[in-house]
């Protein structure tokens, strides 16, 4: 028997050893597909029921307010409060159902990623995404801060304008990418229930625009005067965005 025949026999034996596991894989994959179809059908059913319930509870709440305003002052107020409380609690349940179902994002996410679900269906997934967002923001802050220090050193020691402008463009291109990524991540977080403060979001939208202006700003005396002050501000404040807001170290959302 040649070496090739021996190798072929070994491969055949290994394939036979995997037969049982392969059969289990096909079995579990078929079950997974069936369960997935069932889950998707249940999600559609829950979404339809929750939409109908939420719409009816909203109508009933408006009717109750209108009816309460027309009742005499000596009417039973306890019954009205009981009905209001029940409608409010059921409305909260409908909101919880909506939050646990996959749904498409807002206008920004719809334009960028299309009509796909960006919902994180479990609290663990939402928490992990928040943690990943914080880690990304922290590491990028450190990288951009080090790059700003390097650019300051280069500006003071190098005589090559091409080299200075090259690393300057790298930094500003990185800032544009960073803030665009932050805007998308924050949109996903807000979509999944994070109460991100409005000033924080506006800060990042402005940073995208202003970083883009810095990236395409032509070489001139005004640019040289600005970039020196900008790099000094970056090293002192610890934030690579333009000096229009406070630093990155404050949490952008409440738990």
XYZ file of N, CA and C in Angstrom:
765
model
N 0.848 -1.199 0.000
C 0.000 0.000 0.000
C 0.883 1.249 0.000
N 0.597 2.149 -0.894
C 1.375 3.382 -0.994
C 0.961 4.359 0.105
N 1.771 5.404 0.261
C 1.467 6.434 1.256
C 0.172 7.160 0.915
N -0.073 7.356 -0.361
C -1.315 8.040 -0.776
C -2.538 7.222 -0.396
N -2.473 5.906 -0.597
C -3.589 5.044 -0.220
C -3.796 5.064 1.289
N -2.708 5.086 2.051
C -2.805 5.129 3.510
C -3.458 6.425 3.976
N -3.067 7.546 3.358
C -3.666 8.832 3.726
C -5.139 8.869 3.377
N -5.509 8.307 2.215
C -6.908 8.266 1.806
C -7.729 7.424 2.760
N -7.171 6.309 3.225
C -7.863 5.438 4.175
C -8.056 6.146 5.511
N -7.062 6.919 5.928
C -7.163 7.667 7.184
C -8.263 8.720 7.112
N -8.326 9.424 5.991
C -9.374 10.443 5.819
C -10.752 9.806 5.822
N -10.863 8.630 5.167
C -12.150 7.920 5.133
C -12.573 7.509 6.534
N -11.638 7.022 7.329
C -11.956 6.620 8.707
C -12.388 7.811 9.553
N -11.729 8.950 9.366
C -12.093 10.145 10.137
C -13.493 10.653 9.757
N -13.806 10.531 8.456
C -15.153 10.939 8.021
C -16.205 10.038 8.642
N -15.936 8.725 8.715
C -16.881 7.792 9.333
C -17.057 8.083 10.813
N -15.969 8.508 11.484
C -16.061 8.846 12.897
C -16.935 10.076 13.127
N -16.990 10.947 12.118
C -17.796 12.160 12.231
C -19.234 11.958 11.793
N -19.594 10.766 11.320
C -20.945 10.508 10.823
C -22.000 10.777 11.886
N -21.774 10.293 13.106
C -22.757 10.451 14.178
C -22.950 11.923 14.528
N -21.838 12.634 14.674
C -21.913 14.063 14.997
C -22.562 14.847 13.858
N -22.278 14.447 12.622
C -22.878 15.113 11.469
C -24.385 14.910 11.445
N -24.812 13.704 11.800
C -26.254 13.439 11.884
C -26.921 14.287 12.949
N -26.246 14.454 14.102
C -26.789 15.304 15.162
C -26.863 16.761 14.721
N -25.825 17.190 13.993
C -25.820 18.560 13.488
C -27.014 18.810 12.573
N -27.299 17.906 11.646
C -28.429 18.069 10.734
C -29.745 18.079 11.494
N -29.826 17.206 12.522
C -31.045 17.118 13.316
C -31.298 18.423 14.077
N -30.260 18.924 14.764
C -30.428 20.140 15.556
C -30.627 21.364 14.669
N -29.992 21.356 13.492
C -30.187 22.481 12.588
C -31.617 22.522 12.068
N -32.185 21.374 11.783
C -33.576 21.316 11.335
C -34.509 21.792 12.443
N -34.229 21.345 13.680
C -35.037 21.800 14.814
C -34.903 23.308 15.011
N -33.678 23.814 14.837
C -33.438 25.252 14.976
C -34.239 26.044 13.956
N -34.255 25.564 12.703
C -35.018 26.257 11.664
C -36.508 26.261 11.978
N -37.002 25.139 12.499
C -38.420 25.065 12.867
C -38.743 26.010 14.014
N -37.879 26.000 15.040
C -38.100 26.880 16.188
C -38.001 28.342 15.779
N -37.054 28.640 14.873
C -36.901 30.010 14.411
C -38.146 30.483 13.675
N -38.717 29.616 12.871
C -39.965 29.966 12.177
C -41.092 30.201 13.169
N -41.151 29.357 14.210
C -42.172 29.528 15.242
C -41.985 30.845 15.990
N -40.730 31.172 16.324
C -40.448 32.412 17.048
C -40.820 33.624 16.199
N -40.485 33.595 14.914
C -40.816 34.716 14.034
C -42.325 34.891 13.908
N -43.045 33.775 13.832
C -44.512 33.848 13.774
C -45.071 34.420 15.071
N -44.495 34.007 16.206
C -44.942 34.529 17.502
C -44.625 36.006 17.638
N -43.469 36.440 17.120
C -43.115 37.857 17.175
C -44.112 38.699 16.394
N -44.479 38.233 15.197
C -45.468 38.966 14.396
C -46.817 39.029 15.097
N -47.212 37.899 15.717
C -48.492 37.862 16.426
C -48.483 38.808 17.621
N -47.391 38.771 18.401
C -47.275 39.658 19.562
C -47.272 41.118 19.136
N -46.576 41.418 18.042
C -46.526 42.793 17.557
C -47.905 43.273 17.130
N -48.650 42.415 16.433
C -49.998 42.781 15.996
C -50.919 43.010 17.186
N -50.884 42.099 18.162
C -51.733 42.235 19.345
C -51.360 43.455 20.171
N -50.048 43.685 20.344
C -49.598 44.819 21.147
C -49.978 46.134 20.479
N -49.876 46.213 19.154
C -50.282 47.426 18.432
C -51.766 47.705 18.631
N -52.568 46.661 18.503
C -54.014 46.830 18.670
C -54.356 47.236 20.102
N -53.725 46.571 21.069
C -53.985 46.887 22.470
C -53.560 48.319 22.801
N -52.365 48.715 22.358
C -51.871 50.058 22.668
C -52.774 51.124 22.059
N -53.247 50.889 20.833
C -54.128 51.848 20.182
C -55.455 51.969 20.921
N -56.015 50.840 21.346
C -57.288 50.860 22.075
C -57.146 51.512 23.441
N -56.022 51.231 24.148
C -55.818 51.827 25.469
C -55.637 53.336 25.367
N -55.006 53.794 24.283
C -54.860 55.228 24.078
C -56.223 55.877 23.857
N -57.068 55.234 23.052
C -58.420 55.754 22.833
C -59.236 55.761 24.111
N -59.119 54.670 24.890
C -59.874 54.589 26.143
C -59.412 55.634 27.155
N -58.105 55.909 27.172
C -57.587 56.935 28.076
C -58.134 58.305 27.716
N -58.175 58.614 26.414
C -58.744 59.895 25.970
C -60.232 59.967 26.282
N -60.939 58.864 26.075
C -62.376 58.838 26.396
C -62.610 59.026 27.884
N -61.738 58.415 28.703
C -61.893 58.541 30.161
C -61.653 59.978 30.603
N -60.660 60.643 30.016
C -60.417 62.046 30.363
C -61.600 62.915 29.976
N -62.164 62.666 28.806
C -63.296 63.458 28.338
C -64.524 63.200 29.205
N -64.721 61.929 29.563
C -65.870 61.579 30.407
C -65.719 62.163 31.805
N -64.487 62.125 32.343
C -64.247 62.644 33.699
C -64.522 64.140 33.774
N -64.217 64.860 32.698
C -64.450 66.306 32.709
C -65.933 66.652 32.662
N -66.764 65.713 32.203
C -68.199 65.972 32.091
C -68.991 65.490 33.300
N -68.336 64.703 34.183
C -69.036 64.177 35.357
C -69.166 65.249 36.434
N -70.197 65.171 37.246
C -70.330 66.139 38.351
C -69.227 65.937 39.385
N -69.009 66.948 40.212
C -67.931 66.906 41.193
C -68.128 65.838 42.248
N -69.370 65.462 42.535
C -69.629 64.465 43.589
C -69.614 63.029 43.058
N -69.145 62.810 41.841
C -69.083 61.467 41.269
C -67.966 60.672 41.930
N -68.004 59.355 41.721
C -67.044 58.442 42.347
C -65.661 58.615 41.691
N -64.767 59.298 42.418
C -63.420 59.542 41.878
C -62.546 58.304 41.988
N -62.804 57.438 42.953
C -61.990 56.235 43.133
C -62.072 55.316 41.913
N -63.270 55.197 41.371
C -63.454 54.351 40.197
C -62.679 54.899 39.007
N -62.660 56.218 38.852
C -61.923 56.830 37.756
C -60.419 56.602 37.909
N -59.906 56.791 39.133
C -58.478 56.586 39.388
C -58.081 55.129 39.161
N -58.994 54.233 39.534
C -58.724 52.809 39.328
C -58.607 52.481 37.842
N -59.510 53.055 37.045
C -59.476 52.828 35.606
C -58.215 53.439 34.982
N -57.845 54.649 35.410
C -56.637 55.291 34.895
C -55.396 54.461 35.200
N -55.333 53.945 36.422
C -54.176 53.141 36.833
C -54.086 51.857 36.014
N -55.233 51.215 35.806
C -55.242 49.975 35.036
C -54.828 50.213 33.586
N -55.341 51.302 32.982
C -54.971 51.621 31.610
C -53.476 51.939 31.498
N -52.944 52.638 32.502
C -51.527 52.990 32.494
C -50.647 51.750 32.604
N -51.032 50.836 33.494
C -50.256 49.608 33.675
C -50.276 48.740 32.421
N -51.448 48.640 31.798
C -51.527 47.849 30.571
C -50.745 48.496 29.430
N -50.721 49.827 29.401
C -49.922 50.515 28.405
C -48.430 50.252 28.588
N -47.993 50.175 29.850
C -46.588 49.862 30.131
C -46.236 48.456 29.659
N -47.167 47.521 29.854
C -46.937 46.149 29.388
C -46.765 46.121 27.872
N -47.606 46.888 27.168
C -47.485 46.954 25.707
C -46.131 47.525 25.290
N -45.658 48.541 26.033
C -44.348 49.120 25.747
C -43.244 48.102 25.959
N -43.331 47.311 27.025
C -42.340 46.272 27.284
C -42.338 45.225 26.167
N -43.523 44.920 25.659
C -43.613 43.963 24.551
C -42.918 44.527 23.314
N -43.176 45.807 23.008
C -42.530 46.441 21.855
C -41.007 46.427 22.000
N -40.524 46.703 23.225
C -39.079 46.755 23.461
C -38.410 45.390 23.292
N -39.159 44.327 23.508
C -38.588 42.975 23.421
C -38.698 42.373 22.026
N -39.335 43.109 21.101
C -39.507 42.602 19.740
C -38.547 43.292 18.780
N -38.063 42.596 17.759
C -37.183 43.239 16.774
C -37.944 44.277 15.959
N -37.295 45.407 15.713
C -37.911 46.477 14.938
C -36.819 47.296 14.272
N -37.180 48.004 13.222
C -36.203 48.817 12.503
C -35.883 50.067 13.305
N -34.747 50.709 12.959
C -34.304 51.895 13.671
C -35.012 53.152 13.205
N -34.498 54.295 13.689
C -35.064 55.580 13.330
C -34.639 56.024 11.941
N -34.830 57.332 11.687
C -34.575 57.869 10.347
C -33.105 57.732 9.953
N -32.191 58.056 10.886
C -30.765 57.991 10.570
C -30.333 56.561 10.251
N -30.722 55.620 11.097
C -30.351 54.222 10.874
C -31.018 53.678 9.619
N -32.231 54.115 9.354
C -32.941 53.662 8.151
C -32.208 54.105 6.886
N -31.695 55.337 6.894
C -30.978 55.847 5.725
C -29.657 55.120 5.532
N -28.952 54.815 6.640
C -27.596 54.267 6.552
C -27.595 52.754 6.385
N -28.348 52.042 7.224
C -28.291 50.569 7.201
C -29.527 49.938 6.558
N -30.551 50.760 6.250
C -31.739 50.215 5.620
C -32.752 49.700 6.625
N -33.760 49.000 6.113
C -34.841 48.498 6.962
C -34.462 47.151 7.573
N -33.522 47.198 8.491
C -33.123 45.993 9.213
C -33.311 46.244 10.702
N -33.485 45.179 11.449
C -33.684 45.301 12.888
C -32.362 45.599 13.579
N -32.367 46.605 14.443
C -31.198 46.919 15.262
C -31.541 46.758 16.746
N -32.556 45.979 17.019
C -32.995 45.774 18.392
C -32.139 44.721 19.075
N -31.744 45.024 20.305
C -31.060 44.062 21.171
C -32.121 43.514 22.122
N -32.431 42.238 21.980
C -33.658 41.705 22.571
C -33.527 41.344 24.046
N -32.326 41.260 24.584
C -32.161 40.924 25.997
C -31.394 42.027 26.706
N -31.593 42.119 28.022
C -30.883 43.127 28.804
C -29.378 42.884 28.790
N -28.984 41.613 28.766
C -27.558 41.279 28.731
C -26.913 41.797 27.447
N -27.607 41.635 26.311
C -27.079 42.129 25.040
C -26.983 43.650 25.050
N -27.976 44.333 25.624
C -27.944 45.794 25.688
C -26.794 46.274 26.558
N -26.600 45.605 27.694
C -25.520 45.988 28.589
C -24.162 45.758 27.932
N -24.000 44.629 27.257
C -22.736 44.333 26.577
C -22.452 45.375 25.493
N -23.502 45.811 24.787
C -23.306 46.807 23.732
C -22.910 48.155 24.329
N -23.518 48.512 25.469
C -23.133 49.742 26.157
C -21.679 49.687 26.608
N -21.273 48.532 27.161
C -19.899 48.366 27.615
C -18.926 48.479 26.438
N -19.276 47.854 25.322
C -18.427 47.916 24.140
C -18.331 49.351 23.627
N -19.425 50.095 23.691
C -19.438 51.504 23.286
C -18.490 52.322 24.164
N -18.545 52.108 25.479
C -17.678 52.840 26.395
C -16.209 52.494 26.170
N -15.910 51.219 25.957
C -14.531 50.798 25.716
C -14.004 51.406 24.409
N -14.844 51.369 23.373
C -14.451 51.942 22.088
C -14.141 53.427 22.241
N -15.004 54.148 22.944
C -14.820 55.587 23.130
C -13.554 55.883 23.935
N -13.297 55.088 24.955
C -12.117 55.303 25.795
C -10.827 55.055 25.015
N -10.757 53.926 24.311
C -9.534 53.592 23.577
C -9.271 54.586 22.444
N -10.342 55.010 21.766
C -10.151 55.967 20.686
C -9.722 57.334 21.218
N -10.207 57.704 22.405
C -9.762 58.941 23.023
C -8.266 58.903 23.291
N -7.775 57.779 23.821
C -6.349 57.628 24.102
C -5.537 57.694 22.807
N -6.000 56.986 21.764
C -5.275 56.972 20.493
C -5.195 58.363 19.889
N -6.317 59.067 19.851
C -6.330 60.407 19.256
C -5.526 61.400 20.094
N -5.552 61.223 21.415
C -4.761 62.103 22.279
C -3.268 61.912 22.024
N -2.824 60.652 21.905
C -1.418 60.372 21.605
C -1.038 60.913 20.226
N -1.956 60.788 19.281
C -1.685 61.310 17.936
C -1.598 62.830 17.953
N -2.422 63.473 18.783
C -2.355 64.933 18.896
C -1.024 65.373 19.504
N -0.541 64.639 20.512
C 0.761 64.952 21.113
C 1.877 64.770 20.086
N 1.787 63.683 19.310
C 2.790 63.446 18.269
C 2.774 64.557 17.227
N 1.574 64.992 16.830
C 1.474 66.061 15.838
C 2.026 67.378 16.381
N 1.824 67.629 17.684
C 2.381 68.836 18.291
C 3.905 68.816 18.247
N 4.465 67.656 18.605
C 5.925 67.500 18.554
C 6.437 67.667 17.121
N 5.704 67.080 16.161
C 6.104 67.160 14.761
C 6.034 68.598 14.262
N 5.017 69.325 14.710
C 4.828 70.709 14.281
C 5.965 71.602 14.768
N 6.498 71.273 15.953
C 7.548 72.093 16.545
C 8.948 71.716 16.073
N 9.133 70.470 15.629
C 10.483 69.999 15.332
C 10.753 69.759 13.846
N 9.716 69.464 13.079
C 9.922 69.111 11.678
C 9.825 70.339 10.782
N 10.601 70.306 9.722
C 10.572 71.396 8.738
C 9.832 70.988 7.460
N 9.398 69.738 7.408
C 8.711 69.237 6.221
C 7.211 69.512 6.338
N 6.708 70.435 5.533
C 5.288 70.758 5.573
C 4.437 69.593 5.081
N 4.964 68.821 4.126
C 4.218 67.670 3.606
C 4.023 66.624 4.702
N 5.073 66.357 5.477
C 4.994 65.364 6.558
C 4.030 65.821 7.644
N 4.101 67.095 7.995
C 3.205 67.640 9.022
C 1.756 67.527 8.569
N 1.513 67.927 7.328
C 0.134 67.902 6.802
C -0.375 66.470 6.663
N 0.515 65.538 6.344
C 0.122 64.141 6.181
C -0.414 63.564 7.495
N 0.346 63.732 8.576
C -0.092 63.199 9.868
C -1.275 63.985 10.428
N -1.338 65.256 10.085
C -2.487 66.065 10.488
C -3.763 65.548 9.821
N -3.661 65.205 8.531
C -4.816 64.672 7.799
C -5.228 63.307 8.348
N -4.245 62.485 8.732
C -4.561 61.181 9.322
C -5.381 61.355 10.602
N -4.960 62.308 11.429
C -5.681 62.547 12.679
C -7.114 63.001 12.430
N -7.292 63.922 11.498
C -8.638 64.445 11.244
C -9.515 63.427 10.522
N -8.923 62.618 9.659
C -9.693 61.531 9.038
C -10.150 60.541 10.102
N -9.268 60.248 11.071
C -9.626 59.355 12.168
C -10.759 59.937 13.010
N -10.719 61.257 13.206
C -11.785 61.915 13.972
C -13.130 61.826 13.255
N -13.117 62.050 11.927
C -14.368 61.950 11.161
C -14.946 60.548 11.283
N -14.097 59.527 11.096
C -14.560 58.140 11.212
C -15.056 57.836 12.615
N -14.325 58.312 13.627
C -14.675 58.053 15.020
C -16.042 58.622 15.361
N -16.256 59.898 15.020
C -17.516 60.536 15.394
C -18.687 60.002 14.575
N -18.451 59.635 13.331
C -19.520 58.979 12.561
C -19.910 57.654 13.220
N -18.903 56.908 13.672
C -19.173 55.636 14.343
C -19.911 55.856 15.655
N -19.514 56.886 16.409
C -20.193 57.181 17.672
C -21.660 57.548 17.440
N -21.914 58.339 16.393
C -23.299 58.731 16.095
C -24.147 57.504 15.809
N -23.618 56.563 15.036
C -24.362 55.344 14.716
C -24.583 54.496 15.966
N -23.535 54.323 16.755
C -23.662 53.509 17.962
C -24.649 54.131 18.952
N -24.610 55.442 19.075
C -25.529 56.113 19.988
C -26.966 56.030 19.484
N -27.153 56.039 18.170
C -28.498 55.867 17.618
C -29.041 54.480 17.950
N -28.178 53.466 17.881
C -28.587 52.107 18.235
C -28.886 52.009 19.722
N -28.051 52.648 20.557
C -28.298 52.647 22.005
C -29.619 53.332 22.336
N -29.867 54.493 21.720
C -31.126 55.211 21.969
C -32.320 54.390 21.502
N -32.162 53.697 20.389
C -33.224 52.840 19.870
C -33.553 51.713 20.844
N -32.552 51.287 21.612
C -32.742 50.192 22.552
C -32.957 50.663 23.989
N -33.322 51.923 24.153
C -33.780 52.387 25.458
C -32.808 53.217 26.264
N -31.587 53.438 25.798
C -30.642 54.267 26.547
C -31.067 55.729 26.460
N -31.087 56.382 27.613
C -31.500 57.782 27.662
C -30.270 58.675 27.457
N -29.824 58.763 26.216
C -28.654 59.573 25.890
C -29.064 61.038 25.858
N -28.290 61.876 26.516
C -28.621 63.295 26.623
C -28.513 63.989 25.267
N -29.418 64.929 25.045
C -29.463 65.612 23.761
C -28.201 66.381 23.446
N -27.612 67.053 24.462
C -26.404 67.834 24.209
C -25.249 66.945 23.777
N -25.247 65.686 24.256
C -24.166 64.761 23.894
C -24.263 64.373 22.413
N -25.486 64.119 21.968
C -25.698 63.750 20.567
C -25.382 64.930 19.652
N -25.862 66.128 20.018
C -25.591 67.326 19.216
C -24.081 67.584 19.144
N -23.408 67.382 20.255
C -21.946 67.536 20.306
C -21.266 66.668 19.253
N -21.707 65.432 19.111
C -21.066 64.523 18.166
C -21.451 64.830 16.719
N -22.677 65.284 16.491
C -23.050 65.705 15.145
C -22.193 66.892 14.692
N -22.028 67.867 15.588
C -21.193 69.017 15.272
C -19.735 68.605 15.067
N -19.281 67.642 15.871
C -17.895 67.184 15.759
C -17.633 66.516 14.414
N -18.634 65.780 13.898
C -18.490 65.171 12.569
C -18.280 66.259 11.519
N -19.124 67.287 11.561
C -19.049 68.360 10.566
C -17.743 69.129 10.683
N -17.379 69.509 11.915
C -16.192 70.338 12.106
C -14.905 69.564 11.850
N -14.893 68.270 12.175
C -13.717 67.449 11.858
C -13.557 67.309 10.349
N -14.684 67.219 9.643
C -14.625 67.175 8.184
C -14.088 68.472 7.598
N -14.460 69.617 8.209
C -13.933 70.908 7.752
C -12.422 70.968 7.954
N -11.961 70.480 9.118
C -10.522 70.455 9.373
C -9.785 69.564 8.367
N -10.439 68.479 7.971
C -9.804 67.547 7.047
C -9.584 68.169 5.668
N -10.531 68.989 5.209
C -10.429 69.561 3.863
C -9.947 71.013 3.876
N -9.628 71.555 5.057
C -9.151 72.935 5.153
C -7.820 73.055 4.417
N -7.720 73.910 3.417
C -6.459 74.026 2.666
C -5.358 74.654 3.509
N -4.137 74.376 3.112
C -2.976 74.917 3.814
C -2.962 76.439 3.683
N -2.897 77.124 4.832
C -2.898 78.584 4.836
C -2.395 79.066 6.191
N -2.202 80.367 6.309
C -1.746 80.951 7.572
C -2.810 80.773 8.651
N -4.083 80.982 8.275
C -5.163 80.834 9.259
C -5.244 79.403 9.784
N -4.995 78.445 8.899
C -5.020 77.045 9.352
C -3.881 76.786 10.328
N -2.686 77.292 10.020
C -1.539 77.089 10.892
C -1.778 77.717 12.265
N -2.358 78.909 12.285
C -2.654 79.561 13.566
C -3.683 78.767 14.363
N -4.688 78.245 13.657
C -5.737 77.501 14.358
C -5.237 76.166 14.884
N -4.481 75.421 14.072
C -4.109 74.069 14.437
C -3.196 74.053 15.654
N -2.365 75.104 15.822
C -1.498 75.177 17.009
C -2.354 75.292 18.276
N -3.328 76.194 18.258
C -4.213 76.358 19.418
C -5.064 75.114 19.644
N -5.482 74.499 18.566
C -6.326 73.294 18.661
C -5.574 72.142 19.322
N -4.330 71.919 18.916
C -3.533 70.837 19.505
C -3.209 71.125 20.964
N -2.989 72.386 21.302
C -2.764 72.736 22.700
C -4.007 72.452 23.533
N -5.156 72.806 23.001
C -6.410 72.536 23.703
C -6.626 71.036 23.878
N -6.282 70.244 22.859
C -6.442 68.796 22.923
C -5.597 68.203 24.026
N -4.359 68.658 24.135
C -3.466 68.104 25.164
C -3.896 68.519 26.559
N -4.427 69.730 26.712
C -4.813 70.214 28.035
C -6.138 69.631 28.502
N -7.110 69.567 27.579
C -8.462 69.140 27.945
C -8.590 67.625 27.943
N -7.867 66.957 27.052
C -7.960 65.501 26.974
C -9.067 65.032 26.077
N -9.519 65.893 25.175
C -10.589 65.534 24.245
C -10.180 65.968 22.857
N -10.338 65.094 21.868
C -9.906 65.400 20.521
C -10.985 66.057 19.685
N -12.151 66.306 20.244
C -13.154 67.063 19.501
C -12.805 68.536 19.572
N -13.478 69.329 18.769
C -13.253 70.761 18.824
C -13.728 71.299 20.157
N -13.138 72.392 20.648
C -13.474 72.887 21.981
C -14.845 73.545 22.010
N -15.886 72.756 21.801
C -17.248 73.287 21.802
C -18.061 72.699 22.937
N -17.489 71.782 23.689
C -18.255 71.108 24.729
C -17.284 70.598 25.777
N -17.801 69.917 26.784
C -16.939 69.387 27.824
C -16.287 68.097 27.357
N -15.480 67.464 28.182
C -14.671 66.346 27.744
C -15.453 65.065 27.653
N -14.783 64.018 27.139
C -15.409 62.727 26.901
C -15.626 61.928 28.175
N -15.124 62.371 29.306
C -15.078 61.488 30.471
C -16.411 61.393 31.196
N -17.393 62.224 30.874
C -18.684 62.160 31.531
C -19.575 61.148 30.835
N -20.358 60.345 31.590
C -21.209 59.323 30.965
C -22.291 59.945 30.115
N -22.524 59.436 28.907
C -23.475 60.063 27.992
C -24.909 59.660 28.245
N -25.153 58.652 29.046
C -26.529 58.216 29.254
C -26.706 57.756 30.688
N -27.938 57.698 31.086
C -28.264 57.179 32.412
C -28.553 55.690 32.293
N -28.298 54.952 33.350
C -28.519 53.505 33.317
C -30.001 53.212 33.187
